[in-house]
Amino acid sequence: MKPMKSLSASLFSTSTSNPKPPKRAISRRSFLGTSLAVGGVVFVMVAIAQSAVAQNLVRFSGGVGVIPTGSANTTVRTVAAAGQIWVIRDLAADVKQDARIRLDGRGLLLGSGNNVGSNANQSVFATLFCANDGNVQHSSNLAGVPLEVNGDFRIDDTLSPAPPNPCTSPVLLIRSAASGSWFAAGIPR
């Protein structure tokens, strides 16, 4: 019985005398911990960079169409009104601090005349004005984007020149690529 006790005592002492995990387990844990830490730091840095780039400068929600009166009182920041009534069903626009503009317009159509309810085969571009820079015209591509048959359009572009930050008393006009006159304006949010 003594050999059995000594064998079990020897096994017991061996198993409890070495409490360290095998070397391989330590290196895996260390690698995993380091990987998680580096991944976390990279994630935070990317999130900060994206939030800095994606900051809104100005936003617009809703729009109004132009009702020309034939007088100068329909001119906005030196831009003449279109010659006919235009209506717009909806408009949403975000201008970022890096001058990117994303604008969705719905239902920009003639509101009077023989072609009422049509898009008059127009292409449009956007212009942002800021009172604190002397009302410089910050415009998307002047070639514009064509209106769909139902008057819908999307502008995903960069304004040139870049607007100031901050942009005080912002005005956003939707303009004709052909004449430069304005059809609709965004409502600042």
Coordinates of C-alpha atoms in Angstrom, one line a residue:
M1 CA 0.0 0.0 0.0
K2 CA 2.9 2.2 0.6
P3 CA 3.9 2.2 -3.1
M4 CA 0.4 3.2 -4.0
K5 CA 0.5 6.1 -1.5
S6 CA 3.8 7.3 -2.6
L7 CA 2.7 7.1 -6.3
S8 CA -0.5 9.1 -5.6
A9 CA 1.5 11.6 -3.4
S10 CA 4.0 11.9 -6.2
L11 CA 1.2 12.6 -8.8
F12 CA -0.5 15.0 -6.5
S13 CA 2.6 17.0 -5.7
T14 CA 3.5 17.1 -9.5
S15 CA 0.2 18.4 -10.5
T16 CA 0.0 21.1 -7.8
S17 CA 3.7 22.0 -7.7
N18 CA 3.5 23.5 -11.2
P19 CA 0.6 26.0 -11.2
K20 CA 1.9 27.9 -14.3
P21 CA 0.0 27.2 -17.5
P22 CA 2.0 25.8 -20.4
K23 CA 4.1 28.4 -22.2
R24 CA 2.0 28.1 -25.4
A25 CA -1.2 29.3 -23.6
I26 CA 0.6 32.4 -22.3
S27 CA 1.7 33.4 -25.8
R28 CA -1.8 32.9 -27.2
R29 CA -3.3 35.0 -24.5
S30 CA -0.7 37.7 -24.9
F31 CA -1.2 37.8 -28.7
L32 CA -5.0 37.9 -28.3
G33 CA -4.8 40.7 -25.8
T34 CA -2.4 42.7 -27.9
S35 CA -4.5 42.2 -31.0
L36 CA -7.6 43.3 -29.2
A37 CA -5.9 46.4 -27.8
V38 CA -4.5 47.4 -31.2
G39 CA -7.8 46.7 -32.9
G40 CA -9.6 48.9 -30.3
V41 CA -7.2 51.7 -30.8
V42 CA -7.6 51.5 -34.6
F43 CA -11.4 51.4 -34.3
V44 CA -11.4 54.5 -32.1
M45 CA -9.0 56.4 -34.5
V46 CA -11.1 55.6 -37.6
A47 CA -14.3 56.6 -35.8
I48 CA -12.8 59.9 -34.8
A49 CA -11.5 60.5 -38.3
Q50 CA -14.9 59.7 -39.8
S51 CA -16.8 61.9 -37.4
A52 CA -14.5 64.8 -38.2
V53 CA -14.9 64.4 -41.9
A54 CA -18.6 63.7 -41.7
Q55 CA -19.6 66.8 -39.7
N56 CA -22.5 68.7 -41.1
L57 CA -22.0 72.3 -42.0
V58 CA -25.7 73.1 -42.9
R59 CA -28.8 71.0 -43.5
F60 CA -32.0 71.7 -45.3
S61 CA -35.4 69.9 -45.0
G62 CA -38.2 70.8 -47.3
G63 CA -38.3 73.3 -50.1
V64 CA -40.3 76.0 -51.7
G65 CA -40.8 76.6 -55.4
V66 CA -40.4 79.9 -57.2
I67 CA -43.4 82.2 -58.0
P68 CA -42.0 84.9 -60.3
T69 CA -43.6 88.2 -60.2
G70 CA -41.6 90.0 -62.9
S71 CA -40.0 92.3 -60.4
A72 CA -36.6 92.3 -58.7
N73 CA -38.2 91.1 -55.4
T74 CA -37.9 87.5 -56.6
T75 CA -34.2 87.7 -57.1
V76 CA -32.3 85.9 -54.3
R77 CA -28.7 86.8 -53.5
T78 CA -28.3 88.2 -57.0
V79 CA -29.8 85.1 -58.8
A80 CA -32.9 85.8 -60.9
A81 CA -36.0 83.7 -60.5
A82 CA -37.2 81.3 -63.3
G83 CA -39.7 82.8 -65.7
Q84 CA -42.6 80.5 -64.7
I85 CA -44.0 79.0 -61.5
W86 CA -42.2 75.9 -60.3
V87 CA -43.3 73.6 -57.4
I88 CA -41.3 71.1 -55.4
R89 CA -42.8 68.3 -53.3
D90 CA -39.8 67.6 -51.1
L91 CA -36.1 68.5 -50.6
A92 CA -33.5 67.2 -48.2
A93 CA -29.9 68.3 -48.3
D94 CA -26.8 67.9 -46.2
V95 CA -23.7 70.0 -46.8
K96 CA -20.6 68.7 -45.0
Q97 CA -17.7 70.8 -43.7
D98 CA -15.5 69.4 -46.5
A99 CA -17.9 70.9 -49.1
R100 CA -19.6 67.6 -50.0
I101 CA -23.3 68.0 -50.8
R102 CA -25.9 65.3 -50.9
L103 CA -29.3 66.5 -52.0
D104 CA -32.5 64.6 -52.8
G105 CA -35.3 66.5 -54.5
R106 CA -38.8 65.2 -55.3
G107 CA -41.4 66.6 -57.7
L108 CA -39.7 69.7 -59.1
L109 CA -42.1 70.5 -61.9
L110 CA -43.7 73.4 -63.7
G111 CA -46.7 74.8 -61.7
S112 CA -48.3 76.8 -64.5
G113 CA -48.4 77.3 -68.3
N114 CA -49.1 74.9 -71.1
N115 CA -46.5 72.5 -69.9
V116 CA -47.8 72.4 -66.3
G117 CA -46.8 69.2 -64.5
S118 CA -43.7 68.6 -66.7
N119 CA -40.0 68.8 -66.0
A120 CA -39.5 71.0 -69.1
N121 CA -36.4 68.8 -69.9
Q122 CA -34.4 70.8 -67.3
S123 CA -31.1 69.9 -65.6
V124 CA -30.4 71.4 -62.2
F125 CA -27.5 72.2 -60.0
A126 CA -27.3 73.5 -56.4
T127 CA -25.8 76.7 -55.1
L128 CA -25.2 77.5 -51.4
F129 CA -24.8 81.1 -50.2
C130 CA -23.4 82.1 -46.8
A131 CA -23.8 85.7 -45.5
N132 CA -20.5 85.7 -43.8
D133 CA -18.4 85.4 -47.0
G134 CA -20.1 88.1 -49.0
N135 CA -22.6 85.7 -50.7
V136 CA -20.0 83.8 -52.8
Q137 CA -21.7 81.2 -55.0
H138 CA -20.7 77.7 -53.8
S139 CA -22.1 75.5 -56.5
S140 CA -22.2 71.8 -57.5
N141 CA -21.3 70.9 -61.1
L142 CA -22.8 73.6 -63.3
A143 CA -23.7 71.0 -66.0
G144 CA -26.3 69.8 -63.5
V145 CA -28.3 66.6 -63.2
P146 CA -31.3 65.9 -65.4
L147 CA -34.8 66.0 -63.8
E148 CA -36.6 62.7 -64.0
V149 CA -40.0 62.8 -65.7
N150 CA -41.7 63.1 -62.2
G151 CA -39.3 65.9 -61.2
D152 CA -37.1 63.8 -58.9
F153 CA -33.3 64.4 -58.8
R154 CA -30.2 63.7 -56.7
I155 CA -27.1 65.7 -56.4
D156 CA -24.1 64.0 -54.9
D157 CA -21.2 66.3 -55.5
T158 CA -18.7 68.8 -54.0
L159 CA -19.4 72.5 -53.8
S160 CA -16.9 74.8 -55.4
P161 CA -15.4 76.9 -53.9
A162 CA -15.7 75.3 -50.5
P163 CA -18.0 77.3 -48.2
P164 CA -16.8 78.9 -45.0
N165 CA -17.2 77.2 -41.6
P166 CA -19.4 78.4 -40.1
C167 CA -21.9 79.3 -42.8
T168 CA -24.2 82.0 -41.5
S169 CA -27.7 82.7 -42.9
P170 CA -27.4 79.8 -45.4
V171 CA -29.5 79.9 -48.6
L172 CA -29.6 76.9 -50.9
L173 CA -31.0 77.4 -54.4
I174 CA -31.8 74.8 -57.0
R175 CA -30.9 76.3 -60.3
S176 CA -31.4 75.8 -64.1
A177 CA -28.2 74.5 -65.8
A178 CA -29.4 76.2 -68.9
S179 CA -30.1 79.7 -67.6
G180 CA -28.7 79.8 -64.0
S181 CA -32.1 81.1 -62.7
W182 CA -33.5 79.5 -59.6
F183 CA -36.5 77.1 -59.5
A184 CA -36.6 76.2 -55.8
A185 CA -35.0 76.9 -52.4
G186 CA -34.2 74.7 -49.5
I187 CA -35.6 75.3 -46.0
P188 CA -32.7 75.5 -43.4
R189 CA -33.1 73.0 -40.6

